[in-house]
PDB file of C-alpha atoms in Angstrom:
ATOM      1  CA  UNK A  15      -0.056   0.023  -0.006  1.00 53.00           C
ATOM      2  CA  UNK A  16       2.864   2.254   0.840  1.00 51.00           C
ATOM      3  CA  UNK A  17       4.310   1.855  -2.592  1.00 56.00           C
ATOM      4  CA  UNK A  18       0.969   2.599  -4.297  1.00 58.00           C
ATOM      5  CA  UNK A  19       0.531   5.706  -2.138  1.00 49.00           C
ATOM      6  CA  UNK A  20       4.020   6.974  -3.282  1.00 58.00           C
ATOM      7  CA  UNK A  21       3.181   6.204  -6.891  1.00 57.00           C
ATOM      8  CA  UNK A  22      -0.151   8.404  -6.666  1.00 47.00           C
ATOM      9  CA  UNK A  23       1.777  11.192  -4.732  1.00 51.00           C
ATOM     10  CA  UNK A  24       4.529  11.151  -7.443  1.00 55.00           C
ATOM     11  CA  UNK A  25       1.972  11.351 -10.206  1.00 53.00           C
ATOM     12  CA  UNK A  26       0.261  14.406  -8.676  1.00 52.00           C
ATOM     13  CA  UNK A  27       3.448  16.266  -8.177  1.00 53.00           C
ATOM     14  CA  UNK A  28       4.460  15.621 -11.732  1.00 53.00           C
ATOM     15  CA  UNK A  29       0.918  16.695 -13.130  1.00 51.00           C
ATOM     16  CA  UNK A  30       1.187  19.922 -10.907  1.00 50.00           C
ATOM     17  CA  UNK A  31       4.580  20.751 -12.435  1.00 53.00           C
ATOM     18  CA  UNK A  32       3.611  20.223 -15.899  1.00 52.00           C
ATOM     19  CA  UNK A  33       0.585  22.403 -15.443  1.00 50.00           C
ATOM     20  CA  UNK A  34       2.829  25.059 -13.854  1.00 52.00           C
ATOM     21  CA  UNK A  35       5.102  25.011 -16.679  1.00 50.00           C
ATOM     22  CA  UNK A  36       2.421  25.784 -19.113  1.00 51.00           C
ATOM     23  CA  UNK A  37       1.350  28.779 -17.168  1.00 48.00           C
ATOM     24  CA  UNK A  38      -1.925  30.637 -17.530  1.00 52.00           C
ATOM     25  CA  UNK A  39      -3.550  30.680 -20.976  1.00 53.00           C
ATOM     26  CA  UNK A  40      -3.388  34.188 -22.518  1.00 61.00           C
ATOM     27  CA  UNK A  41      -6.142  36.078 -24.202  1.00 73.00           C
ATOM     28  CA  UNK A  42      -6.185  36.856 -27.880  1.00 92.00           C
ATOM     29  CA  UNK A  43      -5.610  40.555 -28.100  1.00 95.00           C
ATOM     30  CA  UNK A  44      -7.607  42.470 -30.907  1.00 96.00           C
ATOM     31  CA  UNK A  45      -6.389  45.720 -32.190  1.00 97.00           C
ATOM     32  CA  UNK A  46      -8.621  48.502 -33.619  1.00 98.00           C
ATOM     33  CA  UNK A  47      -7.789  51.608 -35.831  1.00 97.00           C
ATOM     34  CA  UNK A  48      -9.646  54.854 -36.338  1.00 98.00           C
ATOM     35  CA  UNK A  49     -10.390  55.534 -39.968  1.00 97.00           C
ATOM     36  CA  UNK A  50     -11.059  58.340 -42.240  1.00 96.00           C
ATOM     37  CA  UNK A  51     -14.327  58.956 -43.631  1.00 86.00           C
ATOM     38  CA  UNK A  52     -13.770  61.886 -46.001  1.00 61.00           C
ATOM     39  CA  UNK A  53     -11.639  60.459 -48.737  1.00 59.00           C
ATOM     40  CA  UNK A  54     -10.099  63.089 -50.922  1.00 57.00           C
ATOM     41  CA  UNK A  55     -12.690  63.981 -53.664  1.00 53.00           C
ATOM     42  CA  UNK A  56     -12.090  65.586 -57.170  1.00 53.00           C
ATOM     43  CA  UNK A  57     -14.705  68.276 -56.417  1.00 57.00           C
ATOM     44  CA  UNK A  58     -13.205  69.271 -53.071  1.00 57.00           C
ATOM     45  CA  UNK A  59     -12.570  72.935 -52.847  1.00 58.00           C
ATOM     46  CA  UNK A  60      -8.817  73.581 -53.591  1.00 58.00           C
ATOM     47  CA  UNK A  61      -7.127  75.813 -51.216  1.00 64.00           C
ATOM     48  CA  UNK A  62      -3.830  77.806 -51.291  1.00 75.00           C
ATOM     49  CA  UNK A  63      -3.953  77.722 -47.466  1.00 88.00           C
ATOM     50  CA  UNK A  64      -1.841  75.183 -45.302  1.00 94.00           C
ATOM     51  CA  UNK A  65      -3.638  73.670 -42.308  1.00 96.00           C
ATOM     52  CA  UNK A  66      -1.861  72.107 -39.340  1.00 97.00           C
ATOM     53  CA  UNK A  67      -3.390  69.625 -37.009  1.00 98.00           C
ATOM     54  CA  UNK A  68      -2.015  69.380 -33.561  1.00 95.00           C
ATOM     55  CA  UNK A  69      -1.329  68.914 -30.816  1.00 96.00           C
ATOM     56  CA  UNK A  70      -4.315  66.603 -30.081  1.00 98.00           C
ATOM     57  CA  UNK A  71      -4.490  65.602 -26.340  1.00 98.00           C
ATOM     58  CA  UNK A  72      -6.715  62.937 -24.952  1.00 98.00           C
ATOM     59  CA  UNK A  73      -8.070  62.887 -21.269  1.00 97.00           C
ATOM     60  CA  UNK A  74      -5.595  61.034 -19.072  1.00 96.00           C
ATOM     61  CA  UNK A  75      -8.023  58.158 -18.450  1.00 95.00           C
ATOM     62  CA  UNK A  76      -8.235  57.656 -22.216  1.00 96.00           C
ATOM     63  CA  UNK A  77      -4.528  57.731 -22.735  1.00 96.00           C
ATOM     64  CA  UNK A  78      -3.486  54.032 -22.709  1.00 96.00           C
ATOM     65  CA  UNK A  79      -3.516  51.299 -25.033  1.00 97.00           C
ATOM     66  CA  UNK A  80      -6.625  49.557 -23.920  1.00 97.00           C
ATOM     67  CA  UNK A  81     -10.084  50.822 -25.217  1.00 97.00           C
ATOM     68  CA  UNK A  82     -11.806  52.466 -22.167  1.00 95.00           C
ATOM     69  CA  UNK A  83     -15.503  53.066 -21.559  1.00 94.00           C
ATOM     70  CA  UNK A  84     -17.083  54.323 -18.410  1.00 92.00           C
ATOM     71  CA  UNK A  85     -20.347  54.179 -16.568  1.00 86.00           C
ATOM     72  CA  UNK A  86     -22.601  56.848 -15.090  1.00 80.00           C
ATOM     73  CA  UNK A  87     -21.281  55.914 -11.588  1.00 75.00           C
ATOM     74  CA  UNK A  88     -17.828  56.903 -12.574  1.00 84.00           C
ATOM     75  CA  UNK A  89     -16.684  53.295 -13.051  1.00 91.00           C
ATOM     76  CA  UNK A  90     -14.171  52.486 -15.916  1.00 93.00           C
ATOM     77  CA  UNK A  91     -14.218  49.506 -18.035  1.00 91.00           C
ATOM     78  CA  UNK A  92     -10.810  48.515 -19.199  1.00 94.00           C
ATOM     79  CA  UNK A  93     -10.553  46.154 -21.929  1.00 90.00           C
ATOM     80  CA  UNK A  94      -7.245  44.378 -21.829  1.00 92.00           C
ATOM     81  CA  UNK A  95      -7.861  42.247 -25.058  1.00 94.00           C
ATOM     82  CA  UNK A  96      -9.194  45.159 -26.920  1.00 95.00           C
ATOM     83  CA  UNK A  97      -6.626  47.550 -27.745  1.00 97.00           C
ATOM     84  CA  UNK A  98      -5.862  50.597 -30.131  1.00 98.00           C
ATOM     85  CA  UNK A  99      -3.391  49.842 -32.760  1.00 97.00           C
ATOM     86  CA  UNK A 100      -1.610  53.193 -32.211  1.00 98.00           C
ATOM     87  CA  UNK A 101      -1.605  55.709 -29.339  1.00 97.00           C
ATOM     88  CA  UNK A 102      -5.050  57.214 -29.397  1.00 98.00           C
ATOM     89  CA  UNK A 103      -4.021  60.990 -29.608  1.00 98.00           C
ATOM     90  CA  UNK A 104      -1.928  60.076 -32.898  1.00 97.00           C
ATOM     91  CA  UNK A 105      -4.852  57.954 -34.293  1.00 98.00           C
ATOM     92  CA  UNK A 106      -7.257  61.032 -33.913  1.00 98.00           C
ATOM     93  CA  UNK A 107      -4.832  63.489 -35.317  1.00 98.00           C
ATOM     94  CA  UNK A 108      -4.031  61.210 -38.407  1.00 97.00           C
ATOM     95  CA  UNK A 109      -7.699  60.763 -38.951  1.00 97.00           C
ATOM     96  CA  UNK A 110      -8.459  64.548 -38.641  1.00 97.00           C
ATOM     97  CA  UNK A 111      -5.627  65.284 -41.088  1.00 96.00           C
ATOM     98  CA  UNK A 112      -7.096  62.971 -43.573  1.00 95.00           C
ATOM     99  CA  UNK A 113     -10.638  64.108 -43.227  1.00 96.00           C
ATOM    100  CA  UNK A 114      -9.729  67.819 -43.359  1.00 95.00           C
ATOM    101  CA  UNK A 115      -7.689  67.087 -46.638  1.00 93.00           C
ATOM    102  CA  UNK A 116     -10.806  65.527 -48.028  1.00 92.00           C
ATOM    103  CA  UNK A 117     -13.108  68.293 -46.929  1.00 92.00           C
ATOM    104  CA  UNK A 118     -11.006  71.351 -47.874  1.00 91.00           C
ATOM    105  CA  UNK A 119      -8.522  70.212 -50.620  1.00 90.00           C
ATOM    106  CA  UNK A 120      -5.985  72.103 -48.604  1.00 92.00           C
ATOM    107  CA  UNK A 121      -2.264  71.183 -48.024  1.00 92.00           C
ATOM    108  CA  UNK A 122      -2.072  69.426 -44.534  1.00 94.00           C
ATOM    109  CA  UNK A 123       0.800  69.619 -41.757  1.00 95.00           C
ATOM    110  CA  UNK A 124       1.117  67.326 -38.969  1.00 94.00           C
ATOM    111  CA  UNK A 125       2.182  68.566 -35.545  1.00 95.00           C
ATOM    112  CA  UNK A 126       5.008  69.085 -34.542  1.00 93.00           C
ATOM    113  CA  UNK A 127       5.920  70.928 -37.818  1.00 92.00           C
ATOM    114  CA  UNK A 128       9.398  72.464 -38.741  1.00 91.00           C
ATOM    115  CA  UNK A 129      10.390  76.185 -38.844  1.00 89.00           C
ATOM    116  CA  UNK A 130      10.227  75.877 -42.685  1.00 89.00           C
ATOM    117  CA  UNK A 131       6.918  74.252 -42.856  1.00 90.00           C
ATOM    118  CA  UNK A 132       4.655  76.332 -40.581  1.00 93.00           C
ATOM    119  CA  UNK A 133       1.112  76.141 -41.596  1.00 95.00           C
ATOM    120  CA  UNK A 134      -1.085  79.269 -42.008  1.00 95.00           C
ATOM    121  CA  UNK A 135      -3.798  77.814 -39.882  1.00 96.00           C
ATOM    122  CA  UNK A 136      -3.528  75.289 -36.813  1.00 97.00           C
ATOM    123  CA  UNK A 137      -6.321  73.317 -35.325  1.00 98.00           C
ATOM    124  CA  UNK A 138      -5.423  72.195 -31.637  1.00 98.00           C
ATOM    125  CA  UNK A 139      -7.851  69.644 -30.025  1.00 98.00           C
ATOM    126  CA  UNK A 140      -8.447  68.372 -26.489  1.00 98.00           C
ATOM    127  CA  UNK A 141     -10.475  65.125 -26.369  1.00 98.00           C
ATOM    128  CA  UNK A 142     -12.408  65.246 -23.059  1.00 98.00           C
ATOM    129  CA  UNK A 143     -14.500  61.941 -23.601  1.00 97.00           C
ATOM    130  CA  UNK A 144     -14.713  59.140 -25.986  1.00 96.00           C
ATOM    131  CA  UNK A 145     -17.448  56.578 -24.591  1.00 96.00           C
ATOM    132  CA  UNK A 146     -20.200  54.295 -25.292  1.00 95.00           C
ATOM    133  CA  UNK A 147     -23.370  55.367 -23.590  1.00 92.00           C
ATOM    134  CA  UNK A 148     -25.842  53.037 -21.688  1.00 89.00           C
ATOM    135  CA  UNK A 149     -28.289  53.829 -24.689  1.00 90.00           C
ATOM    136  CA  UNK A 150     -25.936  52.247 -27.287  1.00 91.00           C
ATOM    137  CA  UNK A 151     -24.472  55.560 -28.673  1.00 95.00           C
ATOM    138  CA  UNK A 152     -20.984  56.567 -29.222  1.00 97.00           C
ATOM    139  CA  UNK A 153     -20.070  59.816 -27.688  1.00 97.00           C
ATOM    140  CA  UNK A 154     -17.299  62.294 -28.484  1.00 98.00           C
ATOM    141  CA  UNK A 155     -16.794  65.452 -26.507  1.00 98.00           C
ATOM    142  CA  UNK A 156     -14.023  67.766 -27.578  1.00 98.00           C
ATOM    143  CA  UNK A 157     -12.651  71.280 -27.050  1.00 98.00           C
ATOM    144  CA  UNK A 158     -10.796  72.731 -30.055  1.00 98.00           C
ATOM    145  CA  UNK A 159      -9.419  75.945 -31.301  1.00 98.00           C
ATOM    146  CA  UNK A 160      -8.477  77.410 -34.657  1.00 98.00           C
ATOM    147  CA  UNK A 161      -5.535  79.651 -34.868  1.00 97.00           C
ATOM    148  CA  UNK A 162      -4.248  81.982 -37.600  1.00 96.00           C
ATOM    149  CA  UNK A 163      -0.516  81.311 -37.071  1.00 93.00           C
ATOM    150  CA  UNK A 164       0.962  83.871 -39.414  1.00 87.00           C
ATOM    151  CA  UNK A 165      -1.601  86.625 -38.209  1.00 91.00           C
ATOM    152  CA  UNK A 166      -0.964  85.538 -34.588  1.00 94.00           C
ATOM    153  CA  UNK A 167      -4.650  85.313 -33.761  1.00 96.00           C
ATOM    154  CA  UNK A 168      -7.388  83.120 -32.575  1.00 97.00           C
ATOM    155  CA  UNK A 169      -9.910  82.693 -35.161  1.00 96.00           C
ATOM    156  CA  UNK A 170     -12.455  80.155 -33.373  1.00 97.00           C
ATOM    157  CA  UNK A 171     -12.743  78.383 -30.132  1.00 97.00           C
ATOM    158  CA  UNK A 172     -15.432  75.909 -29.160  1.00 97.00           C
ATOM    159  CA  UNK A 173     -16.442  72.880 -27.041  1.00 98.00           C
ATOM    160  CA  UNK A 174     -18.618  70.335 -28.673  1.00 97.00           C
ATOM    161  CA  UNK A 175     -20.407  67.010 -27.998  1.00 98.00           C
ATOM    162  CA  UNK A 176     -21.211  64.340 -30.745  1.00 98.00           C
ATOM    163  CA  UNK A 177     -23.271  61.393 -30.729  1.00 98.00           C
ATOM    164  CA  UNK A 178     -23.978  58.523 -33.110  1.00 97.00           C
ATOM    165  CA  UNK A 179     -25.561  55.063 -32.898  1.00 97.00           C
ATOM    166  CA  UNK A 180     -23.079  52.099 -32.361  1.00 96.00           C
ATOM    167  CA  UNK A 181     -24.096  49.582 -35.186  1.00 93.00           C
ATOM    168  CA  UNK A 182     -23.363  46.483 -32.940  1.00 88.00           C
ATOM    169  CA  UNK A 183     -23.791  44.589 -29.921  1.00 87.00           C
ATOM    170  CA  UNK A 184     -22.338  45.877 -26.521  1.00 84.00           C
ATOM    171  CA  UNK A 185     -19.197  43.769 -26.921  1.00 86.00           C
ATOM    172  CA  UNK A 186     -18.700  44.758 -30.682  1.00 94.00           C
ATOM    173  CA  UNK A 187     -15.492  46.877 -30.397  1.00 96.00           C
ATOM    174  CA  UNK A 188     -15.173  47.047 -34.349  1.00 96.00           C
ATOM    175  CA  UNK A 189     -18.703  48.669 -34.422  1.00 96.00           C
ATOM    176  CA  UNK A 190     -17.599  51.004 -31.529  1.00 96.00           C
ATOM    177  CA  UNK A 191     -14.345  51.934 -33.473  1.00 97.00           C
ATOM    178  CA  UNK A 192     -16.308  52.665 -36.637  1.00 97.00           C
ATOM    179  CA  UNK A 193     -18.656  54.999 -34.594  1.00 97.00           C
ATOM    180  CA  UNK A 194     -15.721  56.811 -33.196  1.00 98.00           C
ATOM    181  CA  UNK A 195     -14.377  57.248 -36.529  1.00 98.00           C
ATOM    182  CA  UNK A 196     -17.691  58.695 -37.681  1.00 97.00           C
ATOM    183  CA  UNK A 197     -17.765  61.186 -34.685  1.00 98.00           C
ATOM    184  CA  UNK A 198     -14.191  62.215 -35.502  1.00 98.00           C
ATOM    185  CA  UNK A 199     -15.427  62.933 -39.177  1.00 97.00           C
ATOM    186  CA  UNK A 200     -18.253  65.018 -37.554  1.00 97.00           C
ATOM    187  CA  UNK A 201     -15.694  67.081 -35.788  1.00 98.00           C
ATOM    188  CA  UNK A 202     -13.485  67.587 -38.723  1.00 97.00           C
ATOM    189  CA  UNK A 203     -16.582  68.722 -40.759  1.00 95.00           C
ATOM    190  CA  UNK A 204     -17.232  71.487 -37.996  1.00 97.00           C
ATOM    191  CA  UNK A 205     -13.629  72.503 -38.115  1.00 97.00           C
ATOM    192  CA  UNK A 206     -13.461  72.779 -42.010  1.00 95.00           C
ATOM    193  CA  UNK A 207     -16.564  75.018 -41.755  1.00 94.00           C
ATOM    194  CA  UNK A 208     -14.627  77.664 -39.882  1.00 95.00           C
ATOM    195  CA  UNK A 209     -11.537  77.582 -41.917  1.00 92.00           C
ATOM    196  CA  UNK A 210     -11.312  80.961 -43.969  1.00 88.00           C
ATOM    197  CA  UNK A 211     -11.910  80.145 -47.774  1.00 80.00           C
ATOM    198  CA  UNK A 212      -9.039  80.240 -50.338  1.00 64.00           C
ATOM    199  CA  UNK A 213      -8.758  79.038 -53.790  1.00 43.00           C
ATOM    200  CA  UNK A 214      -6.434  78.533 -56.542  1.00 42.00           C
TER     201      UNK A 214
END
């Protein structure tokens, strides 16, 4: 009996050791991108002006690789296996540049720009909130300013809130990313409307 007990104990120890070597099973991580909605169009108004975008700053609680949502009680939901494919501030800046290029036909600059490539106008954006609401809408809240760099004057300053339905279930982060892309496009449309006209 003693030998049988030792054999069972040895088998258990080996099984535990093997399971420890394998370690915990890792989650499959999915990555998402914001995408431009306003593709450059042949009928876009061509402008001689040069528009710069940036800096774009995001609220600290959003400034992380994971996609963050939050609830009315102030509780945040961090999705470790659902992440942005690039830093969120850079993604928003990239998409704003693409959208504004398509909406205005202007030459675009990404912040930071060099001394020899200073734009005539600059758009600076603070993202205050990106969220999925309890009613199933995506939310973007932003504060932005439009500056005349060469004229050293503020042209426009505004705080705005945008919402659009999320075309997907609560756990569909692809649908949420598409909705965020649409909201970023809506922001670009409002910015483009305030840029002084120019033509070639």
